[in-house]
XYZ file of N, CA, C and O in Angstrom:
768
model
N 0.861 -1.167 0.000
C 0.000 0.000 0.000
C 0.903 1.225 0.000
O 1.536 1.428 1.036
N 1.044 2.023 -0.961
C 2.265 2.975 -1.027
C 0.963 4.088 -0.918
O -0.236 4.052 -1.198
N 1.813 4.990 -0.405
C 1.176 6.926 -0.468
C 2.116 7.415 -1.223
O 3.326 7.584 -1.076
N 0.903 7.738 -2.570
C 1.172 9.040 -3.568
C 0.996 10.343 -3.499
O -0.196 10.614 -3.645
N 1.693 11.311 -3.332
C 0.920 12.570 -3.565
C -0.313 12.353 -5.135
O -0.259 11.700 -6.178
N -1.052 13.060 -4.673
C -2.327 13.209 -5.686
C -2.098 13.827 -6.650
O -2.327 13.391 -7.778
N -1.399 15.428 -6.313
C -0.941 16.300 -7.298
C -0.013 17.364 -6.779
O 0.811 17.217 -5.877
N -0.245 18.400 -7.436
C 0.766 19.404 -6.329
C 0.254 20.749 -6.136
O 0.956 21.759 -6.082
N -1.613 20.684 -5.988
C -3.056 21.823 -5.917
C -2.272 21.448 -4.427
O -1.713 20.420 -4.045
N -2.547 23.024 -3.657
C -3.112 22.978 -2.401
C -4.342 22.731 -2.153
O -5.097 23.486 -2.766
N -4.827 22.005 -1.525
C -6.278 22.000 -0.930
C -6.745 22.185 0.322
O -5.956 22.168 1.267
N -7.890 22.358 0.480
C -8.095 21.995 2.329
C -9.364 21.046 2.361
O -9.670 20.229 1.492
N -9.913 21.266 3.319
C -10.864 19.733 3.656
C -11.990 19.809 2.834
O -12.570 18.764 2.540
N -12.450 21.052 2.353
C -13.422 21.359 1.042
C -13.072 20.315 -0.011
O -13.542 19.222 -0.325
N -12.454 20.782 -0.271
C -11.469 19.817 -1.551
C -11.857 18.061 -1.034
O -12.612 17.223 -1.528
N -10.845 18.028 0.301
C -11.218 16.490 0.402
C -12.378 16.068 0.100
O -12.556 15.235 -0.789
N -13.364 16.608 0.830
C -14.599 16.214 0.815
C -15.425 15.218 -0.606
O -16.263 14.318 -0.630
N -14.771 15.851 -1.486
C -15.106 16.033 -2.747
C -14.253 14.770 -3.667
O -14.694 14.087 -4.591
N -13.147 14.759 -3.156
C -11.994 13.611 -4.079
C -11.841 12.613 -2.931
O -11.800 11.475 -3.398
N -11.762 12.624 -1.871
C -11.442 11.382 -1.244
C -12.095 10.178 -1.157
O -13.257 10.179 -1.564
N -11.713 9.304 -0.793
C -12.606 7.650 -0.707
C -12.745 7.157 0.864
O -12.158 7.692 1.805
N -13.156 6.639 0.906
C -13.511 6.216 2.455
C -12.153 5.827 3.165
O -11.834 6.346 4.235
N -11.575 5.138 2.692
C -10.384 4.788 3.769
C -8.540 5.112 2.782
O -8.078 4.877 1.666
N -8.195 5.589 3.737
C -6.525 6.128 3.331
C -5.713 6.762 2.707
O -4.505 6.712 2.478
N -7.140 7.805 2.289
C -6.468 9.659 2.072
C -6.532 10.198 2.670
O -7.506 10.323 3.412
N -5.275 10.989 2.698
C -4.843 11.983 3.644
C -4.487 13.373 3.161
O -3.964 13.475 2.051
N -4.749 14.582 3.976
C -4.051 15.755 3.643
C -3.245 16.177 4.623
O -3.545 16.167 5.817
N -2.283 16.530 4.191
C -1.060 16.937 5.372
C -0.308 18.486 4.317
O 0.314 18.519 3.256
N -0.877 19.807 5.490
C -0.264 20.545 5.160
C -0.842 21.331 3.572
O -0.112 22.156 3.023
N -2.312 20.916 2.923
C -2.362 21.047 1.812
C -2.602 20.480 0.836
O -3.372 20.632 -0.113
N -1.308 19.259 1.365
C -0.977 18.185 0.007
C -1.827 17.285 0.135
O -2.057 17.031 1.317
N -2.574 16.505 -0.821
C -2.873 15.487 -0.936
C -2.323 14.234 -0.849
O -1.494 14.036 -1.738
N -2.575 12.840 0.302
C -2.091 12.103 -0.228
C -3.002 10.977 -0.647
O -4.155 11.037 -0.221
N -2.713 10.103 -1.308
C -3.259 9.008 -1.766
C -2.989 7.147 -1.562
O -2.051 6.634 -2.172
N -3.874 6.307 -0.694
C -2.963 5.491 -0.752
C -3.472 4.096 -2.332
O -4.622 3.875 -2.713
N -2.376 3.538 -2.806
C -2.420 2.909 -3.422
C -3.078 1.143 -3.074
O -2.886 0.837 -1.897
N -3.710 0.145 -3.827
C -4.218 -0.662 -3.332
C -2.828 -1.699 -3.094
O -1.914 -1.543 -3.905
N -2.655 -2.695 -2.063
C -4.094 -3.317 -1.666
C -4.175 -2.892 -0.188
O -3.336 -2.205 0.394
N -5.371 -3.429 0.364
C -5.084 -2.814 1.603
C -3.905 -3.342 2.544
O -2.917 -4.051 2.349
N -4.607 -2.483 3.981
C -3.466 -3.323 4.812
C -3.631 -4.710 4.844
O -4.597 -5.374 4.468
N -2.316 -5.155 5.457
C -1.696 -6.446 5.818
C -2.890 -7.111 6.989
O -3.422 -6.374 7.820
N -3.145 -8.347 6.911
C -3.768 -9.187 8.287
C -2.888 -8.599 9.449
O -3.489 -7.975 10.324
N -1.785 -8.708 9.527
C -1.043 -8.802 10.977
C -1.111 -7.071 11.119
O -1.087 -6.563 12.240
N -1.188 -6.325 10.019
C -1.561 -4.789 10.627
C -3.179 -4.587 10.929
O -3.591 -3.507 11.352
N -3.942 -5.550 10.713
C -5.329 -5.614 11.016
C -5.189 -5.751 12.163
O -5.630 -4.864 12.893
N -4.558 -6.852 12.722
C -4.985 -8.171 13.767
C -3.891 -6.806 14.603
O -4.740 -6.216 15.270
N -3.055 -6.357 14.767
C -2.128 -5.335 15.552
C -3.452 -4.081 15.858
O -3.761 -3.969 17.044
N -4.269 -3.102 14.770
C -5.081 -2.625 15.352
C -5.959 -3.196 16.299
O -6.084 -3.018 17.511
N -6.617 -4.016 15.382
C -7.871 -4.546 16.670
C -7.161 -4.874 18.282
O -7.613 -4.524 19.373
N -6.369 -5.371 18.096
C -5.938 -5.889 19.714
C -5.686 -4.563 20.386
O -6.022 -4.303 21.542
N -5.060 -3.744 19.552
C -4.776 -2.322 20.525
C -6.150 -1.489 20.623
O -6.399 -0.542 21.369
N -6.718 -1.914 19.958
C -8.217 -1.058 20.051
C -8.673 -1.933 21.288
O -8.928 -1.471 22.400
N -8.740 -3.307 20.916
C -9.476 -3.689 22.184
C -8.732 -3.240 23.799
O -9.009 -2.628 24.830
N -8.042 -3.727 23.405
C -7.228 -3.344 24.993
C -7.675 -1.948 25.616
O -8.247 -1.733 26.684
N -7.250 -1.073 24.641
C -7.708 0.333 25.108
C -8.919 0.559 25.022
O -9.207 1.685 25.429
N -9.732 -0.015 24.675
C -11.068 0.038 24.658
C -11.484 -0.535 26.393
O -12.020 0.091 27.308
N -11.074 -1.684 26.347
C -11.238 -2.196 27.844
C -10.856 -0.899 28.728
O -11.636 0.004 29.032
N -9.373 -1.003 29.105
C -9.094 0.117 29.962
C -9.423 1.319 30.186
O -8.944 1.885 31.169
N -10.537 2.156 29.113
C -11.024 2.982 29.225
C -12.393 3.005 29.517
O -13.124 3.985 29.373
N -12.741 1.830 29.958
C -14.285 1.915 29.822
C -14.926 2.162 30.969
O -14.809 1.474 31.983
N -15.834 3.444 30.817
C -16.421 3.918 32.176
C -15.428 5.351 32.376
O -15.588 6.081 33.353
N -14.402 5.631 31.321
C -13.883 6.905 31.504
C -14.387 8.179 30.488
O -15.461 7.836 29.995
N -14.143 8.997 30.195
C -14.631 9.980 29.606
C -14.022 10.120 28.253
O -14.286 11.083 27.533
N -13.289 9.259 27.937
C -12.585 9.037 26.720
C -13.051 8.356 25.649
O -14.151 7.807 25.699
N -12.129 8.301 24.354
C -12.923 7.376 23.202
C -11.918 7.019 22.421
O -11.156 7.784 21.831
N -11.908 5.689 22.410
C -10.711 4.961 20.902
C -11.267 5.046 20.231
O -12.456 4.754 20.355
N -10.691 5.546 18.985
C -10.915 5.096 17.544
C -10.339 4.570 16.867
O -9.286 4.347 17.465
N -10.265 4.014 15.561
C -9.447 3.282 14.922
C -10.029 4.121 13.168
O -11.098 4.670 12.903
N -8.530 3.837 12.098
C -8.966 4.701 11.140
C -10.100 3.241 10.513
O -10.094 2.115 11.009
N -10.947 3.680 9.379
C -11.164 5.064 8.686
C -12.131 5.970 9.987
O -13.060 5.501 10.645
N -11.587 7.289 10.065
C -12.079 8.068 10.654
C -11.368 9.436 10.199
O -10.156 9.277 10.053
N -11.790 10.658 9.955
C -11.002 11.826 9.502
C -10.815 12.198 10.945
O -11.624 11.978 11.847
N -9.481 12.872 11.066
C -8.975 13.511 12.304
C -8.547 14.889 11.217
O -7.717 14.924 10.309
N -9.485 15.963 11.737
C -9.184 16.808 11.360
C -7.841 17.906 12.306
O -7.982 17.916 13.529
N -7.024 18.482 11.907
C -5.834 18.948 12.363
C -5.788 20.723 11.821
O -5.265 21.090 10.769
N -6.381 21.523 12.700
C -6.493 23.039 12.126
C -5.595 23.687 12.783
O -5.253 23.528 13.955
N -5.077 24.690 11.734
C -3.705 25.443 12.267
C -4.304 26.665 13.798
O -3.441 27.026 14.598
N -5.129 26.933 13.901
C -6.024 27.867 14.251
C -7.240 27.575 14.555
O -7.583 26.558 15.158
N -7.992 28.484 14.141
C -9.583 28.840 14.423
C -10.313 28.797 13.004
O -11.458 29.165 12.744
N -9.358 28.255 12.159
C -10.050 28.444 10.983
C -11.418 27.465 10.655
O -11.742 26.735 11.592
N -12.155 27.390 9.556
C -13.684 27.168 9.456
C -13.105 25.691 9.339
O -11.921 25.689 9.675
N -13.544 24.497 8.986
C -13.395 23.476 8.657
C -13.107 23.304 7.325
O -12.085 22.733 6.946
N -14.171 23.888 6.385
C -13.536 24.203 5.134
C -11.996 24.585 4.883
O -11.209 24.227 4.007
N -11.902 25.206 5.674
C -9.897 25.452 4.883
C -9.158 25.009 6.079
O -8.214 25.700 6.462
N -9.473 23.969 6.692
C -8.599 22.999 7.395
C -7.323 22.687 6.448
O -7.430 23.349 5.415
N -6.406 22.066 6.460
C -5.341 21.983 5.156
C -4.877 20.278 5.563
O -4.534 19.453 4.716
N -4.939 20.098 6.594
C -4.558 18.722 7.210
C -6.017 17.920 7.975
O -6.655 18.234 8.980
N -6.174 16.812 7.029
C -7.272 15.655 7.762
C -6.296 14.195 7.493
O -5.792 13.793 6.445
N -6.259 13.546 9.019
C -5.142 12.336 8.874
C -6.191 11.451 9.248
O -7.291 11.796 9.678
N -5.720 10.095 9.030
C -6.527 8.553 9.513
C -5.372 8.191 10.185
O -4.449 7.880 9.431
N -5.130 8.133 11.423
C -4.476 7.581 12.496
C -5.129 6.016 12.529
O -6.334 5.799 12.652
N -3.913 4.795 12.371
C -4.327 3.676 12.464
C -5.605 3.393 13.753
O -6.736 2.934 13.589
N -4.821 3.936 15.270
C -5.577 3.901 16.533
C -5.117 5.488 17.314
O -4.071 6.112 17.493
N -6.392 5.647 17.588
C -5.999 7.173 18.605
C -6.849 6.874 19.790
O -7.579 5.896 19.957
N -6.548 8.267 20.889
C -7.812 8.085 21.822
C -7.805 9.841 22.074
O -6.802 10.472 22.406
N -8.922 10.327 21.873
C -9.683 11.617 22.486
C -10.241 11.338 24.086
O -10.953 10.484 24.614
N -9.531 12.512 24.533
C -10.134 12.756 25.695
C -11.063 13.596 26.445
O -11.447 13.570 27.614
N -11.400 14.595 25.120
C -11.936 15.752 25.150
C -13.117 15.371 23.721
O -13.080 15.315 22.492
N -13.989 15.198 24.720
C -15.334 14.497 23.695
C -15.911 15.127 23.365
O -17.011 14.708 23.006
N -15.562 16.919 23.203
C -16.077 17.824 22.282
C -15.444 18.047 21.264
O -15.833 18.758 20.338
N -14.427 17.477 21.328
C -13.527 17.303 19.527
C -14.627 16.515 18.471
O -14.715 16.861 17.292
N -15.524 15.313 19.105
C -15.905 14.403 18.032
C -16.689 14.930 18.138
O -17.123 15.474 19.153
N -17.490 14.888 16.050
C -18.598 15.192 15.773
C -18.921 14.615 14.244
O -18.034 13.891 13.791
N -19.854 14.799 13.558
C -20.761 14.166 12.619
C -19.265 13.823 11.676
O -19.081 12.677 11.265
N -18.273 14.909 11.400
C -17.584 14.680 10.351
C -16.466 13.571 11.266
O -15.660 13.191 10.416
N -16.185 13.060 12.333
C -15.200 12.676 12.801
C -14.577 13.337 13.943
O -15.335 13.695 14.843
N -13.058 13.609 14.088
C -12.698 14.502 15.351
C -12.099 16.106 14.587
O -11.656 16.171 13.441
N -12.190 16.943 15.261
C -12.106 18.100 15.262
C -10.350 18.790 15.800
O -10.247 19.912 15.304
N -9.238 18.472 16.510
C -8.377 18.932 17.328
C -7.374 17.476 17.592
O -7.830 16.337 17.499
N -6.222 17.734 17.868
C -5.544 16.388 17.822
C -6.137 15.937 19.078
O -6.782 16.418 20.010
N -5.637 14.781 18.706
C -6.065 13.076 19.715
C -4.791 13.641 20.581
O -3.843 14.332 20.211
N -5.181 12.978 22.149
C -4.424 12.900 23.354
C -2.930 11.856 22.790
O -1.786 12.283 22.940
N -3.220 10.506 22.163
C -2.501 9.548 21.521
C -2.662 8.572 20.647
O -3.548 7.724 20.534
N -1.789 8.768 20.095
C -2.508 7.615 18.879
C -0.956 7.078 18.681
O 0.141 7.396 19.141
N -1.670 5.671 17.346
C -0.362 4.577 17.060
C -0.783 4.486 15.453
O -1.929 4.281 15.053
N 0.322 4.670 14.668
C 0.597 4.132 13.355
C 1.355 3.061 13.334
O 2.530 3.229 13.658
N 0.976 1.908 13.017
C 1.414 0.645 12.299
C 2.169 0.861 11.149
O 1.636 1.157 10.080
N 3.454 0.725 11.300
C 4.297 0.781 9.700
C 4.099 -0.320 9.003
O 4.103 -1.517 9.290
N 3.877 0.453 7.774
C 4.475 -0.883 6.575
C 5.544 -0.397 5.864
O 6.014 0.708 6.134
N 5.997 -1.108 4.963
C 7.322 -0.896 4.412
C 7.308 0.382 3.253
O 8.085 1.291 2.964
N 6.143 -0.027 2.829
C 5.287 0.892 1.708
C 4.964 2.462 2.272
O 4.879 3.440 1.528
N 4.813 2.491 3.639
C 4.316 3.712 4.733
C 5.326 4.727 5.093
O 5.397 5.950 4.978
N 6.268 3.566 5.686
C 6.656 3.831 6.926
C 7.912 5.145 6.700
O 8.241 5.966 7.556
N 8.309 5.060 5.667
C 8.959 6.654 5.361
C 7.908 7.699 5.706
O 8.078 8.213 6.812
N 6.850 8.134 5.002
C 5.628 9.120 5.199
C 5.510 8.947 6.456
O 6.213 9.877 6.851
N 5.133 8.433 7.382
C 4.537 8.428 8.771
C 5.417 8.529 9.553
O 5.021 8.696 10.707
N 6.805 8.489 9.374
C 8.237 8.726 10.072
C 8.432 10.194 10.086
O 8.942 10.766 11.050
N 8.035 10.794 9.038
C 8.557 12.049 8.469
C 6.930 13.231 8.505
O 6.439 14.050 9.282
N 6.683 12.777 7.459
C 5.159 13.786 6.946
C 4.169 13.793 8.336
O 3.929 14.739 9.087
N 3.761 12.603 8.387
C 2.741 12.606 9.615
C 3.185 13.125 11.051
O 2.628 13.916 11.813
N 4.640 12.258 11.189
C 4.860 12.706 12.532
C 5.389 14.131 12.933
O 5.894 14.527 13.984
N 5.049 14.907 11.498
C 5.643 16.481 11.745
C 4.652 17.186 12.062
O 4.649 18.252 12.678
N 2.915 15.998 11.214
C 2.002 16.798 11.374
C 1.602 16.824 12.609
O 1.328 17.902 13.135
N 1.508 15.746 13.226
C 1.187 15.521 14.697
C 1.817 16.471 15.336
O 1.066 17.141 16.044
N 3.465 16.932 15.355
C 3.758 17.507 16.569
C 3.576 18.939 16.400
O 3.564 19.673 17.389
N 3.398 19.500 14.940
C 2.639 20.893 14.625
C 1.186 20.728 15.216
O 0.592 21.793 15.385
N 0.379 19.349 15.627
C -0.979 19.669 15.773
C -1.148 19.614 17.248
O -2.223 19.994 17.714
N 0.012 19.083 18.221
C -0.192 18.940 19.444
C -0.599 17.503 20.278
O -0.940 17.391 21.455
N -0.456 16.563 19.348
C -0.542 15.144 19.443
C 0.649 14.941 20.677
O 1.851 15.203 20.640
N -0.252 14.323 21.861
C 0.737 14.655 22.774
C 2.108 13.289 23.034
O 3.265 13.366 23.446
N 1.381 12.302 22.628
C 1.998 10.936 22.457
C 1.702 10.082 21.005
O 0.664 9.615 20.536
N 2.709 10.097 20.660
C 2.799 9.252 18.849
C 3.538 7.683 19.137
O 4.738 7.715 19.410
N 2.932 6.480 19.087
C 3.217 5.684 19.114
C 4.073 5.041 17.333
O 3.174 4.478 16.708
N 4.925 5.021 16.811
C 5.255 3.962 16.155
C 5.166 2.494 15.846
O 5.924 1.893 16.607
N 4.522 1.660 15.007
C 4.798 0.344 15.728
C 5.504 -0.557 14.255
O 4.990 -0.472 13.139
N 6.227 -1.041 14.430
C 7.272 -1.853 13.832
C 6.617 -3.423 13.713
O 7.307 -4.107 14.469
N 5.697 -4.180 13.156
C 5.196 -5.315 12.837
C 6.626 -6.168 12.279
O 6.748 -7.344 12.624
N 7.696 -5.520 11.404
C 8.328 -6.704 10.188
C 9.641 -6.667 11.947
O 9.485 -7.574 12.763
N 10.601 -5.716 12.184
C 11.542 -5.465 13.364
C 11.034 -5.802 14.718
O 11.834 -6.010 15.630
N 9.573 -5.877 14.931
C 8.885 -5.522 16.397
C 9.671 -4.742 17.501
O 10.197 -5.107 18.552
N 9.543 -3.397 16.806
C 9.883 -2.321 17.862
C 8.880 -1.446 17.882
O 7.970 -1.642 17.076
N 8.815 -0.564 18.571
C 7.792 0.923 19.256
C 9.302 1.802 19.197
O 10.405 1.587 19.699
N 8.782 2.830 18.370
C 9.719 4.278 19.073
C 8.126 5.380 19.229
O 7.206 5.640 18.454
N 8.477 5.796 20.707
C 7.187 6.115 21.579
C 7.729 7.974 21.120
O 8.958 8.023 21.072
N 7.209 9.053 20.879
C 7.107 10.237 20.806
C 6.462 11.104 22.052
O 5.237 11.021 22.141
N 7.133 11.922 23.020
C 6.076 12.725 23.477
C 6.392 13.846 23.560
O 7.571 14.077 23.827
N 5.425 15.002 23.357
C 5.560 16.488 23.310
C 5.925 16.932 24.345
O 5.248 16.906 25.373
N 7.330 17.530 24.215
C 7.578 18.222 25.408
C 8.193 19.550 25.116
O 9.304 19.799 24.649
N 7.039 20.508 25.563
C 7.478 22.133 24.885
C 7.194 22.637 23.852
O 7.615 23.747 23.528
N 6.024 21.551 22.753
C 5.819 21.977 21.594
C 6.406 20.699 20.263
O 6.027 20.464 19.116
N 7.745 19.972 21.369
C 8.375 19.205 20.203
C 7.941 17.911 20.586
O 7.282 17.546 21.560
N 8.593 17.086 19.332
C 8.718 15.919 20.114
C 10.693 15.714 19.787
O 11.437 15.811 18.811
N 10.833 15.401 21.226
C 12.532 14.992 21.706
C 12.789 13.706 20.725
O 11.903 13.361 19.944
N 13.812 13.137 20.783
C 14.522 11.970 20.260
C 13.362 10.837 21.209
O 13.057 10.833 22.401
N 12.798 9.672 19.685
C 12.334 8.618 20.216
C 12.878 7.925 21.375
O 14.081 7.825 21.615
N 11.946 7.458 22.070
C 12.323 6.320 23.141
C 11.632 4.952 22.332
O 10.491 4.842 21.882
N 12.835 3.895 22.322
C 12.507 2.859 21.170
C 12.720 1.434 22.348
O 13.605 1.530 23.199
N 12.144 0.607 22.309
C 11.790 -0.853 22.588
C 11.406 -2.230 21.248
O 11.008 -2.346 20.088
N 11.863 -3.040 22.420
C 11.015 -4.267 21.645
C 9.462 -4.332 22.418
O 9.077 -4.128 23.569
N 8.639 -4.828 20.817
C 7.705 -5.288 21.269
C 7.330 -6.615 21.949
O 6.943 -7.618 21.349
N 7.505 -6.485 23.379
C 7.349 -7.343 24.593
C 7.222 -6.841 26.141
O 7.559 -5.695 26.438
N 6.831 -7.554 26.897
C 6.168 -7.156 27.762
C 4.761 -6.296 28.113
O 3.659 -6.841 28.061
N 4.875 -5.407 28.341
C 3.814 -4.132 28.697
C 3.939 -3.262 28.476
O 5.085 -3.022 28.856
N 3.343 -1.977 27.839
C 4.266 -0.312 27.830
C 2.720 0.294 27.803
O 1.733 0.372 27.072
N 3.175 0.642 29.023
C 2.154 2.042 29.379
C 2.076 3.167 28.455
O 3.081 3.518 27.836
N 1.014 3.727 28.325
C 0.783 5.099 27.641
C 0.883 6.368 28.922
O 0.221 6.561 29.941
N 1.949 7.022 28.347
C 1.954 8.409 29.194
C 0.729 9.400 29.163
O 0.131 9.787 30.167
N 0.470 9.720 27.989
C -0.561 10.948 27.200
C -1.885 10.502 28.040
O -2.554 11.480 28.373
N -2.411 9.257 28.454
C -3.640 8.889 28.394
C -3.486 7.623 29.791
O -3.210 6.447 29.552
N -3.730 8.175 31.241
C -3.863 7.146 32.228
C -4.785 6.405 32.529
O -5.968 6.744 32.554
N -4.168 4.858 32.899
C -4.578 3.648 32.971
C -5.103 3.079 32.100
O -6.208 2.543 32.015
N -3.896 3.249 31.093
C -3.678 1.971 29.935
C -2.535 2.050 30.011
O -1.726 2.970 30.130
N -2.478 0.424 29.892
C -1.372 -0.293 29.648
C -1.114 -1.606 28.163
O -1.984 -2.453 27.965
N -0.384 -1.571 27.663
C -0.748 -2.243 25.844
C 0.131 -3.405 26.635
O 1.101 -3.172 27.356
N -0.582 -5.074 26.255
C 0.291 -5.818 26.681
C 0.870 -6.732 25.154
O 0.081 -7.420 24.507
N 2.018 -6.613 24.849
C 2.646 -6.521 23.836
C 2.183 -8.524 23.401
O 1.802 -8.964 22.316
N 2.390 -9.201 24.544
C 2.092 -10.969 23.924
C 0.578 -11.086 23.437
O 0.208 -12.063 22.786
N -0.209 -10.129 23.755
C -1.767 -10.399 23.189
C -1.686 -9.882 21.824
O -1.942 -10.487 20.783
N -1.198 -8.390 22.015
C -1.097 -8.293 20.138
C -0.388 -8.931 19.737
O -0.705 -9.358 18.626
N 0.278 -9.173 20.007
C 1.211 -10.334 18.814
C 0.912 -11.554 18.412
O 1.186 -12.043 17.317
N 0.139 -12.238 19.624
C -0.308 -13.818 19.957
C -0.812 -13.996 18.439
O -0.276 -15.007 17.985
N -1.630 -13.394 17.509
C -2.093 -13.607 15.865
C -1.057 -13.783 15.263
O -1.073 -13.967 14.046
């Protein structure tokens, strides 16, 4: 599944509205991106769902909400209208904590934390493009996750940035900072 730029029009979410497809276009900054078929991988399926479930469990009865993409996460520089938003991302898994972000179109303001699943086809763009957009949007924790290596390099905003990854194997347990009482237990996602 590779991401193409579309073209080299600026647009904003007007635009999307209009050219996108249900699952794995993105605008970052303007640009259009596009992803190419086929979809994701089983083991990047079977890696969301388990992290959805988990965090789904651990949050339940709190004021929070997982999502998993397709979902537009809209990302505004400002106060601007929705129409000239310039950045709408599909975060593999996020969680909002502020449940006046979500509404009819999706979420409104970055997610507390979210996780992109690399693929080989991705994982340049979401290293680079996405994770610049996130820390311009205030994404306070960016999970990485490494399926082919099984590593996590974990991101968190501190001051506006995000510092040099903190990187692991995927094993054991790793708590989420951005978002308390969850904990991801690394042998259940993987157990598929």
């Amino acid at each position: 599944m590779a991401v193409l730029k579309r073209d080299d029009k600026h647009h904003t979410y007007a635009d999307y509205l209009v050219w996108s497809r249900t699952y794995g276009d993105e605008l970052i900054n303007g640009t259009a991106y596009v992803r190419e078929p086929p979809a994701p991988s089983w083991s990047h399926q079977s890696i969301v769902t388990e992290l959805c479930r988990q965090i789904a469990n651990a949050l339940e009865g709190k004021p929070c909400r997982v999502c998993i993409a397709p979902l537009d996460v809209r990302l505004p520089k400002s106060t601007e209208h929705d129409d000239q938003v310039d950045t709408v991302v599909q975060p593999d898994v996020f969680i909002v904590s502020d449940l006046r972000k979500i509404d009819a179109r999706g979420v409104r303001g970055a997610p507390d934390w979210l996780a992109e699943v690399l693929s080989r086809s991705t994982a340049r763009h979401d290293r680079t493009v996405k994770l610049a957009a996130y820390e311009r949007a205030g994404v306070r924790e960016v999970w990485l996750i490494d399926p082919i290596e099984l590593t996590l390099a974990v991101y968190r905003l501190e001051k506006g940035r995000y510092g040099k990854a903190t990187r692991r194997e995927l094993k054991g347990k790793t708590r989420l900072t951005a978002v308390r009482g969850v904990t991801i237990d690394w042998d259940r996602v993987l157990a598929d």
